[in-house]
Amino acid sequence: MIGMNTTLFADILEIYAGLFDKLVVDLTLFFSWFPYWAPVLLGYLFWHQWMHYVQARYMSNIKWVMLEIKLPKETNKSPLAMEVALNALYQTSAGTWYDKIWKGKVKDWFSLEMVSIEGQIKFFIRTSWIYKNVIEAQLYAQYPDIEIYEVPDYARYVDYRGKYGERTQKRNSRLTHLPLS
């Protein structure tokens, strides 16, 4: 029985010795090619971090406006009119390669929001201040009777704590099950 264990142990050592030799050969090959693949890898990492940096800087400097759209009671326009107005939002571009790489410009985006505030349905468009006049012109061209106002962001006034403040979370966390009836 002791002889069997020593043979097994010797076999395991031989396997691991072969793996160790293979590992040494692979690591030697890996580091011998380091001057060739390292600049490519480091260049890719630098490029990725640079684009992340300039795009984050560009996005943090965008000045946003919130436009409230007040619709008339009745509108006799087809959905094609709204399609034409919204099509103007998709005509923005990310700019030239210089704007993309050095200034970090990304394709502009818009937010069209429908919100119920105190039981009234309201329509908002959140956009960059650069496109404020374009959006107003497109909407007025299709719907001359609408009213457009620049308003503060409605989400600033939302209380996220619940009806009873912070206590709501603690009280509900005690429930371990729901009754069947």
PDB file of C-alpha atoms in Angstrom:
ATOM      1  CA  MET A   1       0.000   0.000   0.000  1.00  0.00           C
ATOM      2  CA  ILE A   2       2.854   2.369   0.780  1.00  0.00           C
ATOM      3  CA  GLY A   3       4.502   1.545  -2.531  1.00  0.00           C
ATOM      4  CA  MET A   4       1.304   2.374  -4.389  1.00  0.00           C
ATOM      5  CA  ASN A   5       1.097   5.796  -2.759  1.00  0.00           C
ATOM      6  CA  THR A   6       4.718   6.633  -3.568  1.00  0.00           C
ATOM      7  CA  THR A   7       4.182   5.612  -7.189  1.00  0.00           C
ATOM      8  CA  LEU A   8       1.091   7.785  -7.361  1.00  0.00           C
ATOM      9  CA  PHE A   9       2.998  10.642  -5.765  1.00  0.00           C
ATOM     10  CA  ALA A  10       5.852  10.236  -8.245  1.00  0.00           C
ATOM     11  CA  ASP A  11       3.397  10.223 -11.144  1.00  0.00           C
ATOM     12  CA  ILE A  12       1.770  13.424  -9.874  1.00  0.00           C
ATOM     13  CA  LEU A  13       5.186  15.070  -9.497  1.00  0.00           C
ATOM     14  CA  GLU A  14       6.103  14.056 -13.033  1.00  0.00           C
ATOM     15  CA  ILE A  15       2.864  15.555 -14.404  1.00  0.00           C
ATOM     16  CA  TYR A  16       3.378  18.804 -12.534  1.00  0.00           C
ATOM     17  CA  ALA A  17       7.034  18.962 -13.573  1.00  0.00           C
ATOM     18  CA  GLY A  18       5.928  18.686 -17.201  1.00  0.00           C
ATOM     19  CA  LEU A  19       3.355  21.416 -16.670  1.00  0.00           C
ATOM     20  CA  PHE A  20       5.937  23.616 -14.969  1.00  0.00           C
ATOM     21  CA  ASP A  21       8.347  23.188 -17.889  1.00  0.00           C
ATOM     22  CA  LYS A  22       5.547  24.080 -20.307  1.00  0.00           C
ATOM     23  CA  LEU A  23       4.677  27.144 -18.190  1.00  0.00           C
ATOM     24  CA  VAL A  24       8.291  28.334 -18.231  1.00  0.00           C
ATOM     25  CA  VAL A  25       8.461  27.948 -22.013  1.00  0.00           C
ATOM     26  CA  ASP A  26       5.157  29.806 -22.475  1.00  0.00           C
ATOM     27  CA  LEU A  27       6.187  32.653 -20.173  1.00  0.00           C
ATOM     28  CA  THR A  28       9.540  32.960 -21.926  1.00  0.00           C
ATOM     29  CA  LEU A  29       7.805  33.169 -25.293  1.00  0.00           C
ATOM     30  CA  PHE A  30       5.247  35.629 -23.902  1.00  0.00           C
ATOM     31  CA  PHE A  31       7.858  38.038 -22.560  1.00  0.00           C
ATOM     32  CA  SER A  32      10.193  37.662 -25.546  1.00  0.00           C
ATOM     33  CA  TRP A  33       7.434  39.105 -27.777  1.00  0.00           C
ATOM     34  CA  PHE A  34       6.648  41.878 -25.251  1.00  0.00           C
ATOM     35  CA  PRO A  35       8.267  44.689 -27.310  1.00  0.00           C
ATOM     36  CA  TYR A  36       5.934  43.849 -30.206  1.00  0.00           C
ATOM     37  CA  TRP A  37       2.549  43.409 -28.560  1.00  0.00           C
ATOM     38  CA  ALA A  38       2.907  45.806 -25.604  1.00  0.00           C
ATOM     39  CA  PRO A  39       2.777  49.037 -27.675  1.00  0.00           C
ATOM     40  CA  VAL A  40      -0.353  47.810 -29.436  1.00  0.00           C
ATOM     41  CA  LEU A  41      -2.041  46.928 -26.145  1.00  0.00           C
ATOM     42  CA  LEU A  42      -0.944  50.140 -24.432  1.00  0.00           C
ATOM     43  CA  GLY A  43      -2.009  52.188 -27.469  1.00  0.00           C
ATOM     44  CA  TYR A  44      -5.451  50.597 -27.380  1.00  0.00           C
ATOM     45  CA  LEU A  45      -5.785  51.245 -23.627  1.00  0.00           C
ATOM     46  CA  PHE A  46      -4.648  54.857 -24.047  1.00  0.00           C
ATOM     47  CA  TRP A  47      -7.101  55.416 -26.911  1.00  0.00           C
ATOM     48  CA  HIS A  48      -9.976  53.954 -24.924  1.00  0.00           C
ATOM     49  CA  GLN A  49      -9.193  56.077 -21.851  1.00  0.00           C
ATOM     50  CA  TRP A  50      -8.679  59.213 -23.943  1.00  0.00           C
ATOM     51  CA  MET A  51     -12.052  58.840 -25.669  1.00  0.00           C
ATOM     52  CA  HIS A  52     -13.736  58.169 -22.333  1.00  0.00           C
ATOM     53  CA  TYR A  53     -12.128  61.292 -20.848  1.00  0.00           C
ATOM     54  CA  VAL A  54     -12.952  63.722 -23.673  1.00  0.00           C
ATOM     55  CA  GLN A  55     -16.507  62.399 -24.092  1.00  0.00           C
ATOM     56  CA  ALA A  56     -17.190  62.673 -20.357  1.00  0.00           C
ATOM     57  CA  ARG A  57     -15.803  66.211 -20.373  1.00  0.00           C
ATOM     58  CA  TYR A  58     -18.007  67.143 -23.350  1.00  0.00           C
ATOM     59  CA  MET A  59     -21.137  65.609 -21.816  1.00  0.00           C
ATOM     60  CA  SER A  60     -20.562  67.301 -18.469  1.00  0.00           C
ATOM     61  CA  ASN A  61     -20.414  70.711 -20.180  1.00  0.00           C
ATOM     62  CA  ILE A  62     -23.749  70.366 -22.008  1.00  0.00           C
ATOM     63  CA  LYS A  63     -26.284  72.961 -20.888  1.00  0.00           C
ATOM     64  CA  TRP A  64     -29.746  71.402 -20.761  1.00  0.00           C
ATOM     65  CA  VAL A  65     -33.137  73.069 -21.051  1.00  0.00           C
ATOM     66  CA  MET A  66     -36.568  71.653 -20.295  1.00  0.00           C
ATOM     67  CA  LEU A  67     -39.338  72.701 -22.668  1.00  0.00           C
ATOM     68  CA  GLU A  68     -42.964  72.244 -21.664  1.00  0.00           C
ATOM     69  CA  ILE A  69     -45.351  71.681 -24.558  1.00  0.00           C
ATOM     70  CA  LYS A  70     -48.954  72.806 -23.995  1.00  0.00           C
ATOM     71  CA  LEU A  71     -51.248  71.367 -26.619  1.00  0.00           C
ATOM     72  CA  PRO A  72     -54.562  72.901 -27.722  1.00  0.00           C
ATOM     73  CA  LYS A  73     -57.789  71.107 -26.811  1.00  0.00           C
ATOM     74  CA  GLU A  74     -58.271  69.781 -30.338  1.00  0.00           C
ATOM     75  CA  THR A  75     -55.832  69.126 -33.127  1.00  0.00           C
ATOM     76  CA  ASN A  76     -56.814  68.024 -36.610  1.00  0.00           C
ATOM     77  CA  LYS A  77     -53.338  66.974 -37.691  1.00  0.00           C
ATOM     78  CA  SER A  78     -52.329  63.538 -38.833  1.00  0.00           C
ATOM     79  CA  PRO A  79     -49.519  61.595 -37.146  1.00  0.00           C
ATOM     80  CA  LEU A  80     -47.377  62.524 -40.145  1.00  0.00           C
ATOM     81  CA  ALA A  81     -47.050  66.073 -38.760  1.00  0.00           C
ATOM     82  CA  MET A  82     -45.489  64.779 -35.536  1.00  0.00           C
ATOM     83  CA  GLU A  83     -43.282  62.448 -37.542  1.00  0.00           C
ATOM     84  CA  VAL A  84     -41.915  65.425 -39.485  1.00  0.00           C
ATOM     85  CA  ALA A  85     -41.326  67.367 -36.257  1.00  0.00           C
ATOM     86  CA  LEU A  86     -39.549  64.461 -34.562  1.00  0.00           C
ATOM     87  CA  ASN A  87     -37.508  63.756 -37.688  1.00  0.00           C
ATOM     88  CA  ALA A  88     -35.663  67.019 -37.051  1.00  0.00           C
ATOM     89  CA  LEU A  89     -34.329  65.542 -33.810  1.00  0.00           C
ATOM     90  CA  TYR A  90     -32.573  62.771 -35.718  1.00  0.00           C
ATOM     91  CA  GLN A  91     -30.806  65.138 -38.103  1.00  0.00           C
ATOM     92  CA  THR A  92     -28.057  65.971 -35.613  1.00  0.00           C
ATOM     93  CA  SER A  93     -24.587  64.575 -36.187  1.00  0.00           C
ATOM     94  CA  ALA A  94     -21.554  63.887 -34.059  1.00  0.00           C
ATOM     95  CA  GLY A  95     -19.475  66.311 -36.103  1.00  0.00           C
ATOM     96  CA  THR A  96     -16.110  65.971 -37.775  1.00  0.00           C
ATOM     97  CA  TRP A  97     -13.326  63.641 -36.720  1.00  0.00           C
ATOM     98  CA  TYR A  98     -11.656  66.597 -34.977  1.00  0.00           C
ATOM     99  CA  ASP A  99     -14.796  67.237 -32.928  1.00  0.00           C
ATOM    100  CA  LYS A 100     -15.095  63.561 -32.022  1.00  0.00           C
ATOM    101  CA  ILE A 101     -11.475  62.876 -31.088  1.00  0.00           C
ATOM    102  CA  TRP A 102     -10.240  66.160 -29.608  1.00  0.00           C
ATOM    103  CA  LYS A 103     -13.427  67.743 -28.309  1.00  0.00           C
ATOM    104  CA  GLY A 104     -15.231  64.500 -27.415  1.00  0.00           C
ATOM    105  CA  LYS A 105     -18.431  65.399 -29.251  1.00  0.00           C
ATOM    106  CA  VAL A 106     -21.012  62.636 -29.298  1.00  0.00           C
ATOM    107  CA  LYS A 107     -24.321  62.420 -31.125  1.00  0.00           C
ATOM    108  CA  ASP A 108     -26.777  64.613 -29.286  1.00  0.00           C
ATOM    109  CA  TRP A 109     -29.785  63.057 -27.617  1.00  0.00           C
ATOM    110  CA  PHE A 110     -33.187  64.268 -26.537  1.00  0.00           C
ATOM    111  CA  SER A 111     -35.739  63.177 -23.998  1.00  0.00           C
ATOM    112  CA  LEU A 112     -39.456  63.349 -24.767  1.00  0.00           C
ATOM    113  CA  GLU A 113     -41.356  62.928 -21.516  1.00  0.00           C
ATOM    114  CA  MET A 114     -45.010  62.581 -20.624  1.00  0.00           C
ATOM    115  CA  VAL A 115     -45.614  63.256 -16.924  1.00  0.00           C
ATOM    116  CA  SER A 116     -48.615  63.438 -14.621  1.00  0.00           C
ATOM    117  CA  ILE A 117     -48.183  66.339 -12.199  1.00  0.00           C
ATOM    118  CA  GLU A 118     -51.043  66.763  -9.731  1.00  0.00           C
ATOM    119  CA  GLY A 119     -53.351  64.824 -12.037  1.00  0.00           C
ATOM    120  CA  GLN A 120     -52.562  66.843 -15.174  1.00  0.00           C
ATOM    121  CA  ILE A 121     -50.778  65.268 -18.117  1.00  0.00           C
ATOM    122  CA  LYS A 122     -47.837  67.395 -19.247  1.00  0.00           C
ATOM    123  CA  PHE A 123     -45.423  66.961 -22.141  1.00  0.00           C
ATOM    124  CA  PHE A 124     -41.749  67.888 -21.835  1.00  0.00           C
ATOM    125  CA  ILE A 125     -38.733  67.833 -24.102  1.00  0.00           C
ATOM    126  CA  ARG A 126     -35.304  67.860 -22.490  1.00  0.00           C
ATOM    127  CA  THR A 127     -32.672  69.049 -24.924  1.00  0.00           C
ATOM    128  CA  SER A 128     -29.396  70.874 -25.224  1.00  0.00           C
ATOM    129  CA  TRP A 129     -29.797  74.657 -25.335  1.00  0.00           C
ATOM    130  CA  ILE A 130     -28.242  74.609 -28.818  1.00  0.00           C
ATOM    131  CA  TYR A 131     -31.295  72.814 -30.248  1.00  0.00           C
ATOM    132  CA  LYS A 132     -33.938  74.789 -28.364  1.00  0.00           C
ATOM    133  CA  ASN A 133     -34.747  77.086 -31.310  1.00  0.00           C
ATOM    134  CA  VAL A 134     -34.696  74.217 -33.811  1.00  0.00           C
ATOM    135  CA  ILE A 135     -37.196  72.206 -31.787  1.00  0.00           C
ATOM    136  CA  GLU A 136     -39.450  75.206 -31.244  1.00  0.00           C
ATOM    137  CA  ALA A 137     -39.391  76.045 -34.963  1.00  0.00           C
ATOM    138  CA  GLN A 138     -40.210  72.469 -35.977  1.00  0.00           C
ATOM    139  CA  LEU A 139     -43.083  72.172 -33.516  1.00  0.00           C
ATOM    140  CA  TYR A 140     -44.530  75.595 -34.369  1.00  0.00           C
ATOM    141  CA  ALA A 141     -44.297  74.769 -38.085  1.00  0.00           C
ATOM    142  CA  GLN A 142     -46.418  71.648 -37.642  1.00  0.00           C
ATOM    143  CA  TYR A 143     -48.640  72.808 -34.770  1.00  0.00           C
ATOM    144  CA  PRO A 144     -49.059  76.621 -34.828  1.00  0.00           C
ATOM    145  CA  ASP A 145     -51.510  76.608 -31.890  1.00  0.00           C
ATOM    146  CA  ILE A 146     -49.226  74.982 -29.318  1.00  0.00           C
ATOM    147  CA  GLU A 147     -47.460  76.838 -26.533  1.00  0.00           C
ATOM    148  CA  ILE A 148     -43.833  76.138 -25.641  1.00  0.00           C
ATOM    149  CA  TYR A 149     -42.299  77.319 -22.368  1.00  0.00           C
ATOM    150  CA  GLU A 150     -38.874  76.872 -20.876  1.00  0.00           C
ATOM    151  CA  VAL A 151     -39.434  75.503 -17.365  1.00  0.00           C
ATOM    152  CA  PRO A 152     -37.226  74.175 -14.551  1.00  0.00           C
ATOM    153  CA  ASP A 153     -36.776  70.426 -14.289  1.00  0.00           C
ATOM    154  CA  TYR A 154     -39.842  68.894 -12.635  1.00  0.00           C
ATOM    155  CA  ALA A 155     -37.810  66.041 -11.101  1.00  0.00           C
ATOM    156  CA  ARG A 156     -36.158  68.444  -8.647  1.00  0.00           C
ATOM    157  CA  TYR A 157     -39.385  68.694  -6.688  1.00  0.00           C
ATOM    158  CA  VAL A 158     -40.061  64.962  -6.360  1.00  0.00           C
ATOM    159  CA  ASP A 159     -39.782  63.594  -2.816  1.00  0.00           C
ATOM    160  CA  TYR A 160     -38.181  60.161  -3.146  1.00  0.00           C
ATOM    161  CA  ARG A 161     -38.514  59.294   0.536  1.00  0.00           C
ATOM    162  CA  GLY A 162     -42.083  58.013   0.354  1.00  0.00           C
ATOM    163  CA  LYS A 163     -45.176  58.976   2.323  1.00  0.00           C
ATOM    164  CA  TYR A 164     -43.633  58.546   5.771  1.00  0.00           C
ATOM    165  CA  GLY A 165     -40.099  59.612   4.930  1.00  0.00           C
ATOM    166  CA  GLU A 166     -37.190  57.314   5.702  1.00  0.00           C
ATOM    167  CA  ARG A 167     -39.288  55.175   8.078  1.00  0.00           C
ATOM    168  CA  THR A 168     -41.072  53.540   5.137  1.00  0.00           C
ATOM    169  CA  GLN A 169     -38.067  51.409   4.206  1.00  0.00           C
ATOM    170  CA  LYS A 170     -37.489  50.185   7.769  1.00  0.00           C
ATOM    171  CA  ARG A 171     -41.130  49.311   8.401  1.00  0.00           C
ATOM    172  CA  ASN A 172     -41.460  47.305   5.179  1.00  0.00           C
ATOM    173  CA  SER A 173     -38.193  45.449   5.707  1.00  0.00           C
ATOM    174  CA  ARG A 174     -39.715  43.538   8.677  1.00  0.00           C
ATOM    175  CA  LEU A 175     -42.144  41.687   6.417  1.00  0.00           C
ATOM    176  CA  THR A 176     -40.803  38.207   5.776  1.00  0.00           C
ATOM    177  CA  HIS A 177     -43.869  36.809   3.994  1.00  0.00           C
ATOM    178  CA  LEU A 178     -47.184  37.884   2.560  1.00  0.00           C
ATOM    179  CA  PRO A 179     -50.436  36.405   3.900  1.00  0.00           C
ATOM    180  CA  LEU A 180     -52.454  34.221   1.534  1.00  0.00           C
ATOM    181  CA  SER A 181     -55.828  35.743   2.359  1.00  0.00           C
TER     182      SER A 181
END
